[in-house]
XYZ file of C-alpha atoms in Angstrom:
531
model
C 30.086 26.058 -29.032
C 27.573 22.771 -29.762
C 24.554 22.276 -27.687
C 24.732 18.293 -28.397
C 28.139 17.989 -27.355
C 28.255 16.359 -23.823
C 31.282 18.536 -22.988
C 29.560 21.643 -23.529
C 26.320 20.569 -21.707
C 28.786 19.677 -18.718
C 30.037 23.015 -18.507
C 26.182 24.304 -18.440
C 25.835 21.744 -15.580
C 28.730 23.714 -13.574
C 26.670 26.777 -13.899
C 22.931 25.592 -13.124
C 22.898 22.230 -11.641
C 25.175 22.245 -8.686
C 24.795 20.373 -5.676
C 22.760 23.217 -3.759
C 21.124 24.015 -6.642
C 16.883 23.135 -7.055
C 17.738 20.233 -9.499
C 21.077 18.761 -8.911
C 23.371 17.222 -12.037
C 22.916 13.287 -12.465
C 19.262 13.727 -10.844
C 16.235 12.328 -13.027
C 14.815 16.092 -13.233
C 18.335 16.703 -14.459
C 18.193 14.188 -17.530
C 14.426 15.260 -18.133
C 15.630 18.577 -18.391
C 18.103 18.333 -21.145
C 15.171 16.159 -23.084
C 13.064 18.855 -22.468
C 15.798 21.428 -23.592
C 16.187 19.428 -27.015
C 12.129 19.895 -27.547
C 11.979 23.363 -26.621
C 14.939 24.310 -29.191
C 13.088 22.883 -31.845
C 10.044 24.440 -31.108
C 11.590 27.761 -31.087
C 12.971 27.410 -34.081
C 9.605 26.377 -35.641
C 7.745 29.069 -34.241
C 10.201 31.605 -35.550
C 9.790 29.951 -38.975
C 5.923 30.026 -38.629
C 5.591 33.551 -36.899
C 3.585 32.421 -34.492
C 3.042 35.327 -31.550
C 3.762 34.754 -28.000
C 0.167 35.873 -27.443
C -1.644 32.926 -28.955
C 0.939 30.658 -26.929
C 0.375 32.446 -23.929
C -3.697 31.689 -24.743
C -3.296 28.013 -25.768
C -1.140 27.509 -22.415
C -3.815 28.889 -20.257
C -6.463 26.051 -20.917
C -8.937 24.629 -18.739
C -7.967 22.008 -16.555
C -11.186 21.662 -14.595
C -14.444 21.730 -16.744
C -17.423 22.929 -16.182
C -18.420 24.016 -12.650
C -17.050 21.171 -11.001
C -15.496 21.993 -7.474
C -12.374 20.320 -6.776
C -11.232 22.559 -4.307
C -8.466 23.598 -6.720
C -8.089 26.903 -8.984
C -9.973 26.138 -12.139
C -6.986 26.831 -14.128
C -3.228 26.583 -13.832
C -1.460 29.993 -13.915
C 2.500 30.374 -13.662
C 2.597 32.213 -10.449
C 1.613 28.961 -8.708
C 5.173 27.856 -9.570
C 7.824 27.265 -7.333
C 9.492 30.845 -6.562
C 13.177 29.659 -7.956
C 15.687 32.057 -8.706
C 18.317 31.090 -10.657
C 21.899 32.564 -9.124
C 24.867 31.910 -11.425
C 26.786 34.990 -11.460
C 29.818 33.684 -9.231
C 30.134 30.492 -11.497
C 29.817 32.838 -14.689
C 32.781 35.178 -13.293
C 35.027 32.409 -12.410
C 34.541 30.931 -15.898
C 35.141 33.926 -17.722
C 31.765 34.195 -19.709
C 31.735 37.021 -22.344
C 29.154 39.750 -22.101
C 29.390 40.017 -25.830
C 27.746 37.220 -28.087
C 30.062 35.248 -30.342
C 33.249 36.991 -28.554
C 33.494 34.584 -25.574
C 36.039 32.011 -24.970
C 36.167 28.892 -27.400
C 36.430 26.724 -24.217
C 33.319 27.811 -22.370
C 29.872 28.906 -23.038
C 28.768 32.446 -23.511
C 26.360 35.132 -22.497
C 24.068 34.030 -25.159
C 24.328 30.080 -24.161
C 23.650 31.235 -20.425
C 20.522 33.114 -21.342
C 19.371 30.387 -23.520
C 19.952 28.172 -20.965
C 18.283 30.108 -18.531
C 15.349 30.464 -20.653
C 14.752 27.122 -21.102
C 15.164 26.045 -17.342
C 12.690 28.426 -16.226
C 10.009 27.090 -18.844
C 11.141 23.616 -17.748
C 10.332 24.342 -14.096
C 6.928 25.941 -15.444
C 6.309 22.672 -17.779
C 6.782 20.328 -14.762
C 4.589 22.389 -12.165
C 1.942 22.059 -15.034
C 1.882 18.698 -15.568
C 1.691 18.339 -11.716
C -1.015 20.434 -11.508
C -2.927 18.283 -13.906
C -2.117 14.880 -12.292
C -3.595 16.731 -9.044
C -6.531 18.032 -10.593
C -7.126 14.341 -12.121
C -6.608 12.600 -9.079
C -9.075 14.634 -7.023
C -11.823 14.179 -10.060
C -11.101 10.504 -9.406
C -11.468 10.610 -6.089
C -14.831 12.144 -6.060
C -15.805 9.886 -8.799
C -15.398 6.691 -6.136
C -18.542 5.413 -4.527
C -17.263 5.688 -0.893
C -16.903 9.467 -1.432
C -21.173 9.754 -1.324
C -20.680 8.363 2.045
C -18.006 10.669 3.318
C -19.814 12.337 5.637
C -22.197 9.646 6.814
C -19.162 7.605 7.852
C -17.358 10.213 9.742
C -20.687 10.702 11.648
C -21.222 7.045 12.411
C -17.364 6.996 13.666
C -18.187 10.104 16.036
C -21.296 8.722 17.292
C -20.368 5.062 17.750
C -16.991 3.002 19.320
C -17.180 0.597 16.572
C -18.393 0.747 12.938
C -18.681 -1.801 10.164
C -18.048 -0.463 6.392
C -19.175 -2.835 4.058
C -18.043 -1.830 0.701
C -18.055 -3.758 -2.645
C -15.122 -4.301 -4.646
C -14.132 -0.939 -6.157
C -15.504 1.877 -3.801
C -12.466 2.977 -2.683
C -12.251 1.892 1.025
C -8.773 0.689 2.025
C -7.568 4.208 0.097
C -10.046 6.916 0.884
C -11.322 6.076 4.589
C -8.009 6.541 6.365
C -7.673 9.812 4.402
C -11.268 11.045 5.374
C -10.465 10.601 9.320
C -7.284 12.424 9.159
C -9.030 15.158 7.356
C -11.696 15.075 10.006
C -8.864 15.703 12.726
C -8.090 12.214 13.701
C -4.120 12.470 14.027
C -3.213 8.495 15.317
C -4.824 6.194 13.280
C -3.776 2.680 12.766
C -4.875 0.758 9.717
C -4.294 -3.534 9.765
C -3.551 -5.414 6.513
C -3.514 -8.795 6.395
C -0.424 -9.012 4.256
C 2.792 -7.085 4.149
C 3.028 -6.215 0.630
C -0.466 -4.361 0.973
C 0.350 -2.301 3.688
C 3.618 -1.354 1.580
C 1.292 -0.370 -1.551
C -1.409 1.281 0.386
C 1.068 3.388 2.650
C 2.454 4.412 -0.770
C -0.593 4.965 -2.649
C -2.356 7.023 0.551
C 0.655 9.244 0.997
C 0.710 9.917 -2.639
C -3.109 10.886 -2.654
C -2.616 13.018 0.381
C 0.363 14.886 -1.050
C 2.646 13.981 1.900
C 6.168 12.561 1.788
C 6.349 8.920 1.817
C 7.374 7.816 5.283
C 6.267 11.069 7.169
C 2.731 11.418 7.932
C 1.626 8.615 6.401
C 4.187 5.412 6.851
C 4.097 1.665 7.185
C 5.344 -0.797 9.724
C 5.914 -4.658 9.155
C 8.274 -6.930 10.647
C 11.954 -5.608 10.391
C 10.792 -2.718 8.296
C 9.320 0.603 9.247
C 9.125 3.958 7.796
C 7.300 5.323 10.790
C 8.326 8.974 12.157
C 7.292 11.056 14.985
C 5.427 13.272 12.192
C 3.751 9.990 11.173
C -0.036 10.146 11.490
C -1.672 7.177 9.885
C 0.232 3.823 10.166
C -0.581 1.009 7.833
C 0.785 -2.179 9.684
C -0.046 -5.924 10.085
C -2.238 -7.920 12.549
C 0.542 -9.468 13.945
C 2.462 -6.316 14.632
C -0.520 -4.693 15.995
C -0.946 -7.693 18.479
C 2.935 -7.634 19.369
C 2.046 -3.744 20.169
C -0.683 -4.571 22.368
C 1.459 -6.972 24.382
C 3.627 -4.050 25.212
C 0.806 -1.610 25.529
C -2.615 -2.936 26.858
C -4.492 -0.034 26.056
C -2.970 1.053 22.749
C -3.003 4.765 23.827
C -0.754 5.834 20.893
C -3.632 5.256 18.459
C -7.036 7.323 18.410
C -8.448 5.020 15.766
C -8.013 1.484 14.705
C -8.907 0.141 11.105
C -9.268 -3.589 10.739
C -9.098 -4.057 6.803
C -10.129 -7.223 4.973
C -11.840 -8.897 7.911
C -13.818 -11.316 5.754
C -10.438 -13.344 5.316
C -10.791 -14.460 8.638
C -6.766 -15.143 9.425
C -5.894 -16.008 12.875
C -4.482 -13.197 13.729
C -7.432 -11.210 12.688
C -10.146 -13.337 14.798
C -7.584 -13.017 17.970
C -7.298 -9.229 17.273
C -10.997 -9.047 17.101
C -11.383 -10.715 20.367
C -8.698 -8.401 21.973
C -10.327 -5.254 20.552
C -13.550 -5.988 21.739
C -12.168 -6.123 25.343
C -10.212 -3.025 24.599
C -13.263 -1.015 22.996
C -14.969 -1.682 26.487
C -12.391 -0.336 28.668
C -11.564 2.751 26.148
C -14.801 4.473 25.584
C -12.489 7.286 23.245
C -11.290 4.751 20.893
C -12.806 4.488 17.494
C -12.874 0.921 15.931
C -13.618 0.276 11.885
C -14.129 -2.852 10.335
C -13.730 -2.933 6.923
C -14.068 -5.626 4.151
C -15.324 -6.346 0.481
C -17.296 -9.489 1.423
C -18.363 -9.632 4.726
C -20.922 -11.458 6.925
C -22.485 -8.371 8.203
C -24.784 -9.548 11.001
C -22.262 -11.615 12.315
C -19.428 -8.827 13.116
C -22.513 -6.347 13.904
C -23.537 -8.812 16.606
C -19.937 -9.233 17.903
C -19.824 -6.012 18.758
C -23.021 -5.293 20.323
C -25.018 -4.079 17.387
C -22.570 -1.787 16.003
C -24.052 0.319 12.680
C -23.252 -0.842 9.325
C -22.474 1.459 6.227
C -23.142 -0.395 2.971
C -21.371 1.227 0.088
C -21.831 0.054 -3.262
C -18.752 -1.035 -5.520
C -18.414 -2.085 -8.866
C -18.509 0.399 -11.692
C -18.660 -1.350 -14.698
C -20.732 -4.525 -15.614
C -18.777 -8.233 -15.592
C -19.945 -10.988 -18.169
C -19.813 -15.901 -16.419
C -17.225 -15.425 -21.594
C -17.974 -18.021 -24.562
C -15.955 -16.572 -27.687
C -11.948 -16.057 -27.743
C -10.657 -12.510 -28.094
C -8.260 -11.533 -31.025
C -4.826 -10.436 -30.216
C -2.289 -10.934 -27.740
C -2.666 -10.078 -24.010
C -0.447 -9.974 -21.130
C -1.325 -12.809 -18.861
C -1.175 -12.918 -14.979
C -0.891 -15.821 -12.926
C -1.946 -15.170 -9.077
C -2.672 -16.583 -6.027
C -5.643 -15.712 -4.255
C -3.846 -12.705 -2.985
C -5.167 -11.089 -5.738
C -8.621 -11.696 -4.350
C -8.654 -8.364 -2.448
C -5.196 -7.423 -1.071
C -3.599 -6.386 -4.580
C -5.261 -4.528 -7.432
C -4.073 -4.719 -10.795
C -5.290 -2.052 -13.155
C -6.221 -2.626 -16.503
C -7.245 -6.355 -15.998
C -10.352 -7.399 -17.969
C -10.336 -11.054 -18.293
C -10.216 -13.460 -15.403
C -9.844 -17.511 -15.132
C -11.238 -18.700 -11.944
C -10.150 -22.243 -11.020
C -12.794 -22.340 -8.045
C -9.868 -23.800 -6.247
C -7.366 -22.438 -3.153
C -4.443 -24.328 -1.378
C -5.172 -23.977 2.046
C -3.226 -25.199 5.693
C -5.157 -27.930 7.429
C -4.399 -28.909 10.927
C -4.955 -32.630 12.016
C -4.888 -32.160 15.918
C -4.303 -35.975 16.578
C -1.594 -36.304 14.214
C -0.292 -32.888 15.099
C 0.466 -32.340 11.475
C -0.322 -29.682 9.312
C -0.850 -29.887 5.649
C -0.995 -27.789 2.500
C -4.230 -29.105 0.659
C -6.661 -28.169 -2.390
C -10.041 -26.918 -1.660
C -12.963 -25.513 -3.171
C -13.702 -21.616 -2.469
C -16.265 -19.896 -1.003
C -18.955 -18.055 -2.894
C -17.658 -14.889 -1.376
C -14.288 -15.462 -3.080
C -15.789 -16.546 -6.436
C -17.224 -12.983 -6.470
C -14.026 -11.339 -5.373
C -11.994 -13.124 -8.083
C -14.760 -12.081 -10.399
C -14.456 -8.336 -9.264
C -10.822 -8.262 -10.154
C -11.906 -7.843 -13.972
C -14.321 -5.351 -13.253
C -12.159 -2.263 -11.696
C -10.985 0.003 -14.572
C -13.602 -1.064 -17.451
C -16.092 -3.727 -18.207
C -14.699 -7.109 -17.832
C -14.826 -11.006 -18.649
C -14.780 -13.777 -16.270
C -14.383 -17.487 -17.232
C -15.386 -19.842 -14.378
C -13.905 -23.275 -14.833
C -16.542 -24.806 -12.869
C -20.469 -25.716 -12.967
C -23.034 -23.465 -11.543
C -24.099 -26.355 -9.326
C -20.778 -26.292 -8.019
C -21.019 -22.921 -7.342
C -24.248 -23.237 -5.353
C -22.460 -25.853 -3.347
C -19.964 -23.664 -2.021
C -19.752 -22.129 1.509
C -20.979 -18.922 1.591
C -17.717 -17.820 3.173
C -14.306 -19.440 3.540
C -13.628 -21.235 6.610
C -12.005 -19.309 9.251
C -8.119 -19.994 9.401
C -8.655 -20.631 13.399
C -10.448 -23.937 12.362
C -7.762 -25.069 10.436
C -4.367 -24.260 11.962
C -2.071 -25.286 15.030
C -3.209 -22.991 17.803
C 0.385 -23.217 19.798
C 1.535 -19.582 19.330
C -1.890 -18.300 19.520
C -2.282 -19.679 23.281
C 0.979 -18.865 23.972
C 0.368 -15.293 22.917
C -3.108 -15.178 24.932
C -1.225 -16.460 27.926
C 1.562 -13.726 27.893
C -1.388 -10.936 27.401
C -3.015 -12.413 30.586
C -6.222 -12.896 29.021
C -7.049 -15.718 30.741
C -8.344 -19.328 30.166
C -8.244 -20.146 26.290
C -11.239 -22.132 26.418
C -13.355 -19.168 27.866
C -12.263 -16.382 25.596
C -14.904 -14.684 23.506
C -13.991 -15.494 19.969
C -15.789 -13.981 17.284
C -15.720 -17.954 15.814
C -14.852 -20.511 18.440
C -11.991 -22.580 17.589
C -13.110 -26.798 18.199
C -12.015 -27.386 21.800
C -10.140 -30.139 20.884
C -7.668 -28.030 19.050
C -7.008 -25.598 22.257
C -6.645 -28.652 24.311
C -4.260 -30.112 22.128
C -2.066 -26.944 22.100
C -2.331 -26.387 25.874
C -1.013 -30.107 26.255
C 1.901 -29.447 23.653
C 2.963 -26.097 25.153
C 3.414 -28.218 28.578
C 5.173 -30.429 26.791
C 7.627 -28.052 25.537
C 8.058 -26.502 28.845
C 6.218 -23.085 28.184
C 3.424 -23.726 30.424
C 3.742 -25.566 33.897
C 1.223 -27.833 35.124
C -1.461 -25.521 36.066
C -1.597 -24.361 32.521
C 0.333 -20.810 33.414
C 3.418 -19.346 31.447
C 6.936 -20.368 32.748
C 10.152 -18.470 32.181
C 11.109 -19.804 29.036
C 7.194 -19.598 27.570
C 7.600 -15.813 28.153
C 10.481 -15.527 26.189
C 9.120 -17.533 23.324
C 6.091 -15.519 23.413
C 8.010 -12.607 22.369
C 9.700 -14.377 19.320
C 7.618 -14.265 16.265
C 8.672 -17.834 15.135
C 7.107 -21.378 15.935
C 7.510 -22.484 19.210
C 9.914 -25.262 18.643
C 12.348 -22.900 16.751
C 12.114 -20.199 19.328
C 12.837 -22.827 22.191
C 15.967 -24.062 20.176
C 16.986 -20.413 19.982
C 16.804 -19.699 23.428
C 18.525 -23.036 24.260
C 21.102 -22.516 21.871
C 21.808 -18.925 23.380
C 22.348 -20.800 26.850
C 24.430 -23.337 25.612
C 26.795 -20.966 23.639
C 25.807 -22.437 19.909
C 24.309 -19.261 18.707
C 25.652 -19.443 15.109
C 25.002 -23.090 14.596
C 21.380 -22.814 15.948
C 20.732 -19.754 13.814
C 21.843 -21.687 10.694
C 19.298 -24.379 11.435
C 16.364 -22.472 12.256
C 16.803 -20.413 9.265
C 16.773 -23.338 7.213
C 13.518 -24.366 9.067
C 11.879 -21.355 8.022
C 12.365 -21.790 4.122
C 11.016 -24.530 1.497
C 13.470 -27.141 1.207
C 16.733 -26.700 -0.641
C 16.401 -30.469 -1.659
C 13.473 -29.970 -3.654
C 13.913 -28.686 -6.993
C 11.237 -26.365 -8.755
C 9.795 -26.984 -12.216
C 11.948 -23.736 -13.552
C 15.409 -24.314 -14.537
C 17.604 -22.743 -11.701
C 21.259 -23.160 -11.881
C 21.786 -22.514 -7.927
C 19.668 -25.080 -7.087
C 20.760 -27.767 -9.311
C 24.718 -26.717 -7.700
């Protein structure tokens, strides 16, 4: 019998790791077990040679997990009794394989009683070892959660939510609002929570993180829903979704009866959908007294949002845990470098970043209503964005920030970014407003109203496309276009392509118009592009 032989191990797999067993052959846990088994065998040999007693090992294994009198809501130390109760039933396989009851007298082709016993002992130790690891991770997770600044404001936040229909949470970078506030609401008894994010990648990553922290299987109680992808089930209580998708749900259900609480995160980014969503929710809160709305942001024009929702209470949470210092001597050694767009300002946090280089520039879409053209242009960032970029270096330790612009430039920056509603075409927005029966777009109460010229240009354009009639009311094709998440002209092409039986050709053209031009070569060498 050779423990290192793949053939011998395969025979033990038939005994302990069958399809219905707790650990199945070929799984990650199965591979980890055999790696553990090698270490376990070496440990036993070393222990036998050194004469260590089992009682000393047991005392060492029962070391404290939580130090002092800190209350994490967990036992103070790990005990083997917490382990999952697993019975290793293998008699049927042993009898079929003809395992001998006498050590050293088993069949040469199969494992004997001693090998079966050794493997069973190792398996039980492995299960105890993995459970101990999980307990340690859980204790560290709970400790980290209690150390977040937002934890000190948990009860205050829940009290405000119960007493007021709208609450503004102004939390600095690193306070833990995006991951912790939804969990606080879940534990307080709110069972149907929607949390909007401006980007799809943020929905996915936050849903995974929150489900991990709340010990729920991803896709059950905590899930995400983005365009063409969802993990939502009937058991889902907390749903992360994009702002545009929530607007689509409001089109189908005017009162959002499926949710008790709506959290709008990253409202400071002032995306087109976000500004429009706030306007719709402002009306909805008045119609549904039981609905609770929470606005969250890292850097926020607090007074603007509070006044917009009739003096909503504001909860300010301090954030950054470590100091940052505007660096003059280059550090020695080699470091990993992450080149990122402004998505890293708020939506995505990468642990371990200690140095930030801020160019002070951002590319934004700007719209010329006269020429009816959108251009991607480079602009200076705002002071709020500058602070956000600096904050990326202070998440896990003291950081350093290089700013590639003068202090006088910084002082000349706008305090907050220009809302997207002031910069882009409003065609799709006006069409959506018409489909939701929100009345005249000119009289809609936006938090920061767009230029009247941009609204009028959009209305005129929709009339030209046949989406609105002469009285600016929705037409039949306009109702269809409002349901399609594409540009108005591409949507119209898809509808007409269906009418004239040209679906395949039109889909190809629509797909080509929805991506970057294949005839422009990037700076990177890509054989497919060249072909």
